[in-house]
Tab-separated table of C-alpha atoms in Angstrom:
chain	number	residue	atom	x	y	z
A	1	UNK	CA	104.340	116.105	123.693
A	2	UNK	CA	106.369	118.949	122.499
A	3	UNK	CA	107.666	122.015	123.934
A	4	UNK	CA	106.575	124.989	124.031
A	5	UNK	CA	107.515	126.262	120.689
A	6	UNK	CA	105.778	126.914	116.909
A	7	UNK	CA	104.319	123.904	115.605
A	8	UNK	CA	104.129	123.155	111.920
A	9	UNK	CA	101.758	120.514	110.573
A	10	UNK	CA	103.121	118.895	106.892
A	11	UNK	CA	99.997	117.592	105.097
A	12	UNK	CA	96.980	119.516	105.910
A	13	UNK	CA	94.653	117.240	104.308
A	14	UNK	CA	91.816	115.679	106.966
A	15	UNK	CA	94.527	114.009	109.334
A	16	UNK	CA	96.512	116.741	109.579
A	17	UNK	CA	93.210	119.212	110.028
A	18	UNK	CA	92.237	117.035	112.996
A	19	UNK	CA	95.713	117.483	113.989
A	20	UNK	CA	96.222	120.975	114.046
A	21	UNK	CA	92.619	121.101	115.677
A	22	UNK	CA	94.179	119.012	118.792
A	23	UNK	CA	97.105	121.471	118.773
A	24	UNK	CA	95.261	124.651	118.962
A	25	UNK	CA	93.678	123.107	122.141
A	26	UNK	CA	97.122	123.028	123.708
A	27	UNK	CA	97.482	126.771	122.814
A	28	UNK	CA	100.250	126.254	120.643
A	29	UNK	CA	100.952	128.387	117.268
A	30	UNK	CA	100.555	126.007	114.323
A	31	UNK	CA	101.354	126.679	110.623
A	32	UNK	CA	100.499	124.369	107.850
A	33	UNK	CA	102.359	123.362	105.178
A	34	UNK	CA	100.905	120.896	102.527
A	35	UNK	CA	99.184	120.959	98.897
A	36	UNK	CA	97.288	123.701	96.800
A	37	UNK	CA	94.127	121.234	97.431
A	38	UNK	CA	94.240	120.267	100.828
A	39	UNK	CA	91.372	120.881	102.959
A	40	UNK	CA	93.368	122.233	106.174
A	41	UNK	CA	94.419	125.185	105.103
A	42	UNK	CA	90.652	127.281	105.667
A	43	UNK	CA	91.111	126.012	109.112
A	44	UNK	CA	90.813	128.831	111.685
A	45	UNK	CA	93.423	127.360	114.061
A	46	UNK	CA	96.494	128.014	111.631
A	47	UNK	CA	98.509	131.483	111.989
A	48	UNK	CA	99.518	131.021	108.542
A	49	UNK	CA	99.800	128.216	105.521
A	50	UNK	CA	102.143	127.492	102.647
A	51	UNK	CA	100.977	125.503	99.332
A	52	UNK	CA	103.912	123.863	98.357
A	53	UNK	CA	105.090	120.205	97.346
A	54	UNK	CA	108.711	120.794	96.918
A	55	UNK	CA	111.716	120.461	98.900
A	56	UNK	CA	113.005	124.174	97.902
A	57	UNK	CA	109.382	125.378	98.770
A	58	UNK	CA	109.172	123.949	102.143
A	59	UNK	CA	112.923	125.075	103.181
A	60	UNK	CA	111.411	128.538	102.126
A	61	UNK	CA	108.343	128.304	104.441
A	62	UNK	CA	110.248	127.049	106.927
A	63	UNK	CA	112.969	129.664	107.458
A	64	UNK	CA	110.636	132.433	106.544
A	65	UNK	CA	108.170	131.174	109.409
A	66	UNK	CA	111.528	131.095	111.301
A	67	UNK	CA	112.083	134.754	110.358
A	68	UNK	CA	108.703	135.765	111.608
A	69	UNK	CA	108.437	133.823	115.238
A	70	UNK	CA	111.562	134.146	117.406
A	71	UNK	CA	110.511	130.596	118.637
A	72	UNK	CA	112.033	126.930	118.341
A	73	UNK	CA	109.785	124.994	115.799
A	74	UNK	CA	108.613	121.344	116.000
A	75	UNK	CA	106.663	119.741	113.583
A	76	UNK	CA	104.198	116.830	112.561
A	77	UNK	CA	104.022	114.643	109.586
A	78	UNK	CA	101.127	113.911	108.494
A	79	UNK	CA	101.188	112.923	105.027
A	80	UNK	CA	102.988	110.468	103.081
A	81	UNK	CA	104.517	112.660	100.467
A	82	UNK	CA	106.165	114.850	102.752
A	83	UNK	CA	107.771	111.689	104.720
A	84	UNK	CA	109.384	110.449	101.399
A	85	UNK	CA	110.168	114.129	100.636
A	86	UNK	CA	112.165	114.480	103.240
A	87	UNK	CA	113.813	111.258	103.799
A	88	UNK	CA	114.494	110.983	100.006
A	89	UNK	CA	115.421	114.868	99.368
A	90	UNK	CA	116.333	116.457	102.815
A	91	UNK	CA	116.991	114.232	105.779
A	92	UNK	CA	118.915	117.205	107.182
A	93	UNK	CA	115.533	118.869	107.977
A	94	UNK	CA	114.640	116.348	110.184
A	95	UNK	CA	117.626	118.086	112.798
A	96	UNK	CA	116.796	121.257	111.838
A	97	UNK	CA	113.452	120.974	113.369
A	98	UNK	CA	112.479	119.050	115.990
A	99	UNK	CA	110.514	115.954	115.039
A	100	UNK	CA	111.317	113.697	118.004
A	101	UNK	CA	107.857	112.188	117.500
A	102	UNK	CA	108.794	109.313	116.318
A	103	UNK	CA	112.237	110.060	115.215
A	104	UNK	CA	113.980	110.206	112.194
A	105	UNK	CA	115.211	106.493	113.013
A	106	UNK	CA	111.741	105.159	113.490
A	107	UNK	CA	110.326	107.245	110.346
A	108	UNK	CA	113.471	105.324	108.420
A	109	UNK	CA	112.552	102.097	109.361
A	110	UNK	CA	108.865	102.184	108.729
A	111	UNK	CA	109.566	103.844	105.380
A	112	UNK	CA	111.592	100.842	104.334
A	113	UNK	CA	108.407	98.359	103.948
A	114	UNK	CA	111.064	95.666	103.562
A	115	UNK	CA	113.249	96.371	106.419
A	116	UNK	CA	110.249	97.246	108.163
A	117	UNK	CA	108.635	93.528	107.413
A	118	UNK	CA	111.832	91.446	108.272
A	119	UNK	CA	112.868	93.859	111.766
A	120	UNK	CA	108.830	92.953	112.132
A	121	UNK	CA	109.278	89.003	111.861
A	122	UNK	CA	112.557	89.489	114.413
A	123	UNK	CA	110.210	90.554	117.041
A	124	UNK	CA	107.270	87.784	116.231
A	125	UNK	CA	104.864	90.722	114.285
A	126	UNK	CA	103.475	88.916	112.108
A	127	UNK	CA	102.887	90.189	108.470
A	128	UNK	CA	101.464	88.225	105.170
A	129	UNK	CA	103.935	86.465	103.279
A	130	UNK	CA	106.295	87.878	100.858
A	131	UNK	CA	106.768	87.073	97.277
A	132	UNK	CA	109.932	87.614	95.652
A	133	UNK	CA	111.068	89.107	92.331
A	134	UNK	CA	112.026	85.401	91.823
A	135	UNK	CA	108.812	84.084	92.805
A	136	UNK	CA	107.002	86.685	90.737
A	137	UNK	CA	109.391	85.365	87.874
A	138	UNK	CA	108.491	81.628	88.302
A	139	UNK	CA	104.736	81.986	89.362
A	140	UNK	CA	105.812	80.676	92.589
A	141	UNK	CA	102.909	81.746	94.727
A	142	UNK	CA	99.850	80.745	96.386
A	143	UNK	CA	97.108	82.627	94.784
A	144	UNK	CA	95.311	84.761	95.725
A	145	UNK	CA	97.961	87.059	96.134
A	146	UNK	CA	98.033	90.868	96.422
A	147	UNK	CA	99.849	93.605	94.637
A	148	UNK	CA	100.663	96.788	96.142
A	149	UNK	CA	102.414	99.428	94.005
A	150	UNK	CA	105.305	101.280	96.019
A	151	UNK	CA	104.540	104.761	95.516
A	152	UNK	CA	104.421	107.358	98.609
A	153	UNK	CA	103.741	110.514	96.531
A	154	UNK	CA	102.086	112.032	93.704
A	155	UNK	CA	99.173	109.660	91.952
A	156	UNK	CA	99.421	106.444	91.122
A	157	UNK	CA	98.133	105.060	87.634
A	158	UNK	CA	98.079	101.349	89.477
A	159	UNK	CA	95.245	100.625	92.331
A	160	UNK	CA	96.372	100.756	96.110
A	161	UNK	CA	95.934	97.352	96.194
A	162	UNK	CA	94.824	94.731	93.476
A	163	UNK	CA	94.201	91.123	94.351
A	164	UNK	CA	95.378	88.302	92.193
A	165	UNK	CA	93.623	85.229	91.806
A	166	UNK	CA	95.665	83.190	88.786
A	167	UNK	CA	98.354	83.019	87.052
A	168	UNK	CA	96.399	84.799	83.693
A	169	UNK	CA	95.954	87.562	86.314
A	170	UNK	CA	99.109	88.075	86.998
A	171	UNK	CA	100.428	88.865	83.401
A	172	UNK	CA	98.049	90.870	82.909
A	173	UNK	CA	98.913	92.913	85.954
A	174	UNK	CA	102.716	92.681	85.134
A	175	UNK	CA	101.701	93.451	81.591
A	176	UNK	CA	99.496	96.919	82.808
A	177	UNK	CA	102.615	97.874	85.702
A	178	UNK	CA	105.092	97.739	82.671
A	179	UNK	CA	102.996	99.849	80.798
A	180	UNK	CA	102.250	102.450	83.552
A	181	UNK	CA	105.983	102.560	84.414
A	182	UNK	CA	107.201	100.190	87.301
A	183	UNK	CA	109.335	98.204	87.499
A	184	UNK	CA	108.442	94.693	89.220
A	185	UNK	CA	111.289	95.594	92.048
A	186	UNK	CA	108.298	98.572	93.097
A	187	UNK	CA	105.465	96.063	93.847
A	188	UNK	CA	105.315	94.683	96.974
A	189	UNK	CA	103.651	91.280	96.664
A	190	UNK	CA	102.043	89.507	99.382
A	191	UNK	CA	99.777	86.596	100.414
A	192	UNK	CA	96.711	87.735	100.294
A	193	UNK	CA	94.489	87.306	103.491
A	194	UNK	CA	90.446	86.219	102.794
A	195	UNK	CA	87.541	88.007	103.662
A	196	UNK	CA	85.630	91.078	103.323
A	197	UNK	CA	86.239	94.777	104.819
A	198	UNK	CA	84.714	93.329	108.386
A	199	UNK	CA	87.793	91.583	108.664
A	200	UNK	CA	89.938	94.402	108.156
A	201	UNK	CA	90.707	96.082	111.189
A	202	UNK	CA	92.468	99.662	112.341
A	203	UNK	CA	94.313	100.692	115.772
A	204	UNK	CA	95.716	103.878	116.392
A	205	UNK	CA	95.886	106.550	118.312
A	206	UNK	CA	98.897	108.773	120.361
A	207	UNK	CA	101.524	106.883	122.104
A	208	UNK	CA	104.051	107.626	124.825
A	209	UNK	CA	107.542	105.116	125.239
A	210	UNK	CA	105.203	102.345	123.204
A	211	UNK	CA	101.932	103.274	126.091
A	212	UNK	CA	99.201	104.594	124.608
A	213	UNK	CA	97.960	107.884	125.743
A	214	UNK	CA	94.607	107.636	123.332
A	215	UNK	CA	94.177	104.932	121.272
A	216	UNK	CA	90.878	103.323	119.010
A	217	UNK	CA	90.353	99.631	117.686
A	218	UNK	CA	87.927	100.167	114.765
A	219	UNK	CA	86.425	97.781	111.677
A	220	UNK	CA	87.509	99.268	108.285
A	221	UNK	CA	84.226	98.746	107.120
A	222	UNK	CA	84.025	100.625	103.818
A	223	UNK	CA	86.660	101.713	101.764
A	224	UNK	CA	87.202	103.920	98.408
A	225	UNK	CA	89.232	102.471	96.726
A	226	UNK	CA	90.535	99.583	98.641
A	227	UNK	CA	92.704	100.317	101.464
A	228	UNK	CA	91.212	104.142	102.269
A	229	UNK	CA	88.597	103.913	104.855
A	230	UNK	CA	85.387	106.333	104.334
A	231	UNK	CA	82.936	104.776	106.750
A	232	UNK	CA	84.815	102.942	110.869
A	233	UNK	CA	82.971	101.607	113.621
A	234	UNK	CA	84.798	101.603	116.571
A	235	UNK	CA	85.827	97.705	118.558
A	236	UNK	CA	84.232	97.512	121.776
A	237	UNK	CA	84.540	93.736	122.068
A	238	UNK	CA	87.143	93.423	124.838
A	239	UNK	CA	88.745	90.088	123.039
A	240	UNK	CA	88.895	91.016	119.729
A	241	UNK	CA	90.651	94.367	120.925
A	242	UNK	CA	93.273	92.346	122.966
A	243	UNK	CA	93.851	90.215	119.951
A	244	UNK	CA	94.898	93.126	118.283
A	245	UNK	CA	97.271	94.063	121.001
A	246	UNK	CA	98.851	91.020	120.789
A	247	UNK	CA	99.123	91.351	117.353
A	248	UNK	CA	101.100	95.306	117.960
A	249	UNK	CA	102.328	95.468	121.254
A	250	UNK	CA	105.525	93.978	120.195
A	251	UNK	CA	106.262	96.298	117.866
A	252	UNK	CA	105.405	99.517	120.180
A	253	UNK	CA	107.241	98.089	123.153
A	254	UNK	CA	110.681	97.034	121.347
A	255	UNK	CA	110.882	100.726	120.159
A	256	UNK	CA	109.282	102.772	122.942
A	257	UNK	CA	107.325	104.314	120.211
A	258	UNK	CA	106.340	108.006	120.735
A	259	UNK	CA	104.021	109.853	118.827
A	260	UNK	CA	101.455	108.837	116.311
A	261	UNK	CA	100.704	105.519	114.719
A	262	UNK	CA	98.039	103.718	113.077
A	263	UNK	CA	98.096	99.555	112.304
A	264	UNK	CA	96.379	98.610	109.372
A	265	UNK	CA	95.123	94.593	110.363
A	266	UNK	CA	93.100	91.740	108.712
A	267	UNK	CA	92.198	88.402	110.106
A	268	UNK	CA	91.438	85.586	108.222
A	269	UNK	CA	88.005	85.063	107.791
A	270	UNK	CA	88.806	81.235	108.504
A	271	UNK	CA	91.807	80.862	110.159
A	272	UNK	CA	91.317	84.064	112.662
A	273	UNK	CA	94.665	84.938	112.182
A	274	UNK	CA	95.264	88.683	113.168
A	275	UNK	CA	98.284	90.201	110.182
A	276	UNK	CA	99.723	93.533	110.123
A	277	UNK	CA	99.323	94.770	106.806
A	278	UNK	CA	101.153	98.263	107.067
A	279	UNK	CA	101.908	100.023	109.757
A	280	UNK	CA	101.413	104.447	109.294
A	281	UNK	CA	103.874	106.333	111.767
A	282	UNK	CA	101.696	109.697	111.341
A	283	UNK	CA	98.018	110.920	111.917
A	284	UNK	CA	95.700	108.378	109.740
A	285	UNK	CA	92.873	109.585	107.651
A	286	UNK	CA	90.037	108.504	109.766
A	287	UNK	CA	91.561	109.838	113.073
A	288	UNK	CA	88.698	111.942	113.545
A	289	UNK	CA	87.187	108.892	115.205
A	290	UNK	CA	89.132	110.249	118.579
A	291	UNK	CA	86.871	113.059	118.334
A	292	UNK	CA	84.406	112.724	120.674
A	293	UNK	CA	87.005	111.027	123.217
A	294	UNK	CA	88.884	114.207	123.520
A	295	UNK	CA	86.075	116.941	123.978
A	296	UNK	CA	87.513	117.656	127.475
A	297	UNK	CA	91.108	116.668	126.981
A	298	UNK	CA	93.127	116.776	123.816
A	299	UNK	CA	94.729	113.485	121.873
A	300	UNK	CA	97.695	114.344	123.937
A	301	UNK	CA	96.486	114.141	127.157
A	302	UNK	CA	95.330	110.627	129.689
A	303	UNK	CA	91.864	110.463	130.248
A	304	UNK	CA	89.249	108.291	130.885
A	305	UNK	CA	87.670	105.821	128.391
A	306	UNK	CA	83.924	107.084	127.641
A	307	UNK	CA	82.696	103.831	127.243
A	308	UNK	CA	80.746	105.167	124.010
A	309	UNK	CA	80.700	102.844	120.726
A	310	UNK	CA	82.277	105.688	117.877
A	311	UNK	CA	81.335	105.310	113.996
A	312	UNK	CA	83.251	108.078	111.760
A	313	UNK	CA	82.214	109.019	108.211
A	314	UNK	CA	84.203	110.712	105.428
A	315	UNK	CA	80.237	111.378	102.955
A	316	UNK	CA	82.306	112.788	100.147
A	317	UNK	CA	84.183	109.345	99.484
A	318	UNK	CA	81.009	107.491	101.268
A	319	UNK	CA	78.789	108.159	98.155
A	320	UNK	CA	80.942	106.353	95.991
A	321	UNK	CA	82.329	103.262	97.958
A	322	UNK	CA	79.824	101.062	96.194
A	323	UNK	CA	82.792	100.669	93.682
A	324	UNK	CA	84.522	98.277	96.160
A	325	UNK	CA	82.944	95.020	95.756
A	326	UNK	CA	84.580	93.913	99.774
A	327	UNK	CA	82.787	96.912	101.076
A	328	UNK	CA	80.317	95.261	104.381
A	329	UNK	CA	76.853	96.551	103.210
A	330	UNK	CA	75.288	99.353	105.631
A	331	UNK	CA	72.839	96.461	106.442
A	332	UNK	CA	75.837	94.498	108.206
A	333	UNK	CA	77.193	97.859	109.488
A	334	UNK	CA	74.394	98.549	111.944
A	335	UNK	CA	74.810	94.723	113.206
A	336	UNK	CA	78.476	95.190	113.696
A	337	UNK	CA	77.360	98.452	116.026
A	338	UNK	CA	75.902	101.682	115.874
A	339	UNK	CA	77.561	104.607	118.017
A	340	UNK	CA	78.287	108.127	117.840
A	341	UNK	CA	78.239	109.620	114.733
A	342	UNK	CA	81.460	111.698	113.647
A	343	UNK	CA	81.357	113.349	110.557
A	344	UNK	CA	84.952	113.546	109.087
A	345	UNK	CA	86.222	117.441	108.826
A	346	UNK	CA	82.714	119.178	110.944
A	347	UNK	CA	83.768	121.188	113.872
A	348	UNK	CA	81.573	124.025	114.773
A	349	UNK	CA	84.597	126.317	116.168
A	350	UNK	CA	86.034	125.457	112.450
A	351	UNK	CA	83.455	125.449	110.098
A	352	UNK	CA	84.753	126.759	107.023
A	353	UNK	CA	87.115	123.614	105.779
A	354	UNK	CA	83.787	121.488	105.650
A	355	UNK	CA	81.950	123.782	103.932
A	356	UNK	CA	85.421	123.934	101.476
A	357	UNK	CA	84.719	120.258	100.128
A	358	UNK	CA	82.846	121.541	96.889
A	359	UNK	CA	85.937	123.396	96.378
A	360	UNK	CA	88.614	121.166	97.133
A	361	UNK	CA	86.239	118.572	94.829
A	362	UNK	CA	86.681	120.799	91.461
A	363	UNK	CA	90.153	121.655	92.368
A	364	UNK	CA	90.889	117.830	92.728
A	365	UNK	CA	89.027	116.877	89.769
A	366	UNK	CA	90.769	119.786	87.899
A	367	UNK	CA	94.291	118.487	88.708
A	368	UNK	CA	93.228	114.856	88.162
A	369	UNK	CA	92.547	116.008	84.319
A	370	UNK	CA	95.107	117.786	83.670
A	371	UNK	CA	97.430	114.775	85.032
A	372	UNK	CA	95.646	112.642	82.692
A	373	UNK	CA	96.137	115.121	79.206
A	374	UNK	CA	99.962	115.848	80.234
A	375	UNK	CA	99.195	119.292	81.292
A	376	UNK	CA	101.327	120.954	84.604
């Protein structure tokens, strides 16, 4: 945990919210610095917040918050455009506050997904296979594969993920990539691993020298799109959640990992292979899960497990998951466990960012349009 000093949150969107919430419980000061749209900044719990989504802009904030509290400053990431911002733009600002959770090492090496995948395989983390340019070139791979555009900030015209059954597919894809501006060297393409969203697993939570402090296991059981969760039920099967230790411990324990992280997993429907598919060193989106386990005791904090089954929702992006065709039908979702309900953003000491969302909708929307008719 940091010490005392002013904390500033980068990304205020409904990780770094849940964040800053967790924060203010430790009495700290916390500014936020993130987008025009992001939900965070009606939060009650920040002294002050800067829109921005530039490097000048956020040196600005910075030293003007500087200016204003005669304090050290740490901060938290907690958004991928602000990671690449400031490893791509600034590293510098990574000394000039401290950000010792996880490091500017560690945030280096998970940036890098290819570094990241082969330091990964070192340790015996295991990870899909790879395809190379070459392979791409020759069509040799072992369909279905997926494709996974490289892009950490501002919005994609490509899908998260897209999943490749034949070789006509993959021209096509190619074909639409050229057209939208990649180049094939910013497509990570991988062996894709079978089965529907209940095989898609999440474990996160806040660790200390690779221990974890708090940590969840939970099914990624609807998604919109692909790969960002809206609806998570919580693992409370003892063997399934030590097969996903197996599958991370490695990785926490070579690096003494502190801070933050979040696995993204899938097992094979038919083999029962566990796979790291990405690994997030930063608050996740559905982090609110850890709600209800720290009512008495922040995310920062040891305490006891509560031995209650949680389910978190995100209703916004819930009404419209019934685009994702490997969504697990609410049907199967009360099978794979009911629990506590946690409604993503509600806190009744901080009311006003969920009653924001109609706002933060037409503002999204708005930008969204004017992305698509060239307008800034």
């Amino acid at each position: 945990m940091l010490a005392e000093k002013v904390i500033i949150v980068f990304g205020m969107g409904p990780a770094g919210l849940f964040l800053a919430r967790q924060l203010n419980k430790e009495n700290k000061i916390i500014y936020g610095i993130g987008k025009p749209d992001d939900i965070g900044r009606y939060s009650n719990v920040l002294k002050g917040y800067y829109a921005t989504e530039t490097i000048g802009g956020v040196e600005e904030a910075i030293n003007e918050i500087s200016r204003q509290e005669n304090l050290s400053i740490g901060g938290y990431i907690c958004s991928d455009q602000y990671l690449t911002m400031f490893l791509e733009e600034n590293p510098n600002l990574f000394k000039s506050i401290d950000m010792s959770e996880p490091g500017t090492e560690v945030f280096e090496l998970i940036f890098d997904k290819e570094k990241l995948i082969n330091y990964c395989e070192k340790i015996g983390v295991q990870f899909p296979a790879i395809y190379s340019e070459r392979d791409i070139d020759c069509n040799n791979v072992d369909y279905p594969i997926a494709a996974k555009p490289n892009i950490k900030r501002g919005h994609s015209p490509l899908k998260k993920i897209r999943v490749i059954n034949n070789q006509r597919e993959l021209t096509s894809f190619l074909n639409e990539a050229k057209n939208a501006g990649y180049k094939i060297d910013e497509i990570l393409f991988q062996k894709y691993i079978n089965g529907d969203n209940r095989w898609e697993y999440g474990y996160g939570g806040y660790f200390k020298d690779g221990t974890p402090i708090t940590e969840v296991f939970f099914v990624q059981a609807r998604q919109y799109p692909q790969g960002v969760s809206c609806y998570t039920i919580e693992i409370v099967d003892d063997v399934l959640r030590n097969e996903i230790r197996n599958a991370t411990a490695r990785f926490l324990r070579e690096i003494k990992y502190t801070g933050f992280l979040q696995f993204d997993l899938k097992q094979d429907e038919f083999t029962r292979q566990i796979y790291v598919l990405d690994i997030n060193p930063r608050p996740w989106g559905s982090i609110a899960i850890l709600t209800p386990k720290c009512v008495d005791a922040s995310v920062f904090r040891e305490k006891k497990d509560t031995g209650k089954r949680c389910c978190w929702h995100f209703p916004l992006k819930e009404a419209v998951s019934f685009r994702n065709t490997k969504n697990v039908s609410y049907k199967e979702c009360q099978k794979i466990g009911r629990g506590i309900s946690v409604i993503d953003l509600f806190d009744k000491k901080d009311v006003k960012p969920f009653f924001a969302q109609p706002i933060i909708a037409i503002r999204k929307i708005a930008i969204k349009v004017c992305m698509k008719k060239g307008i800034r």
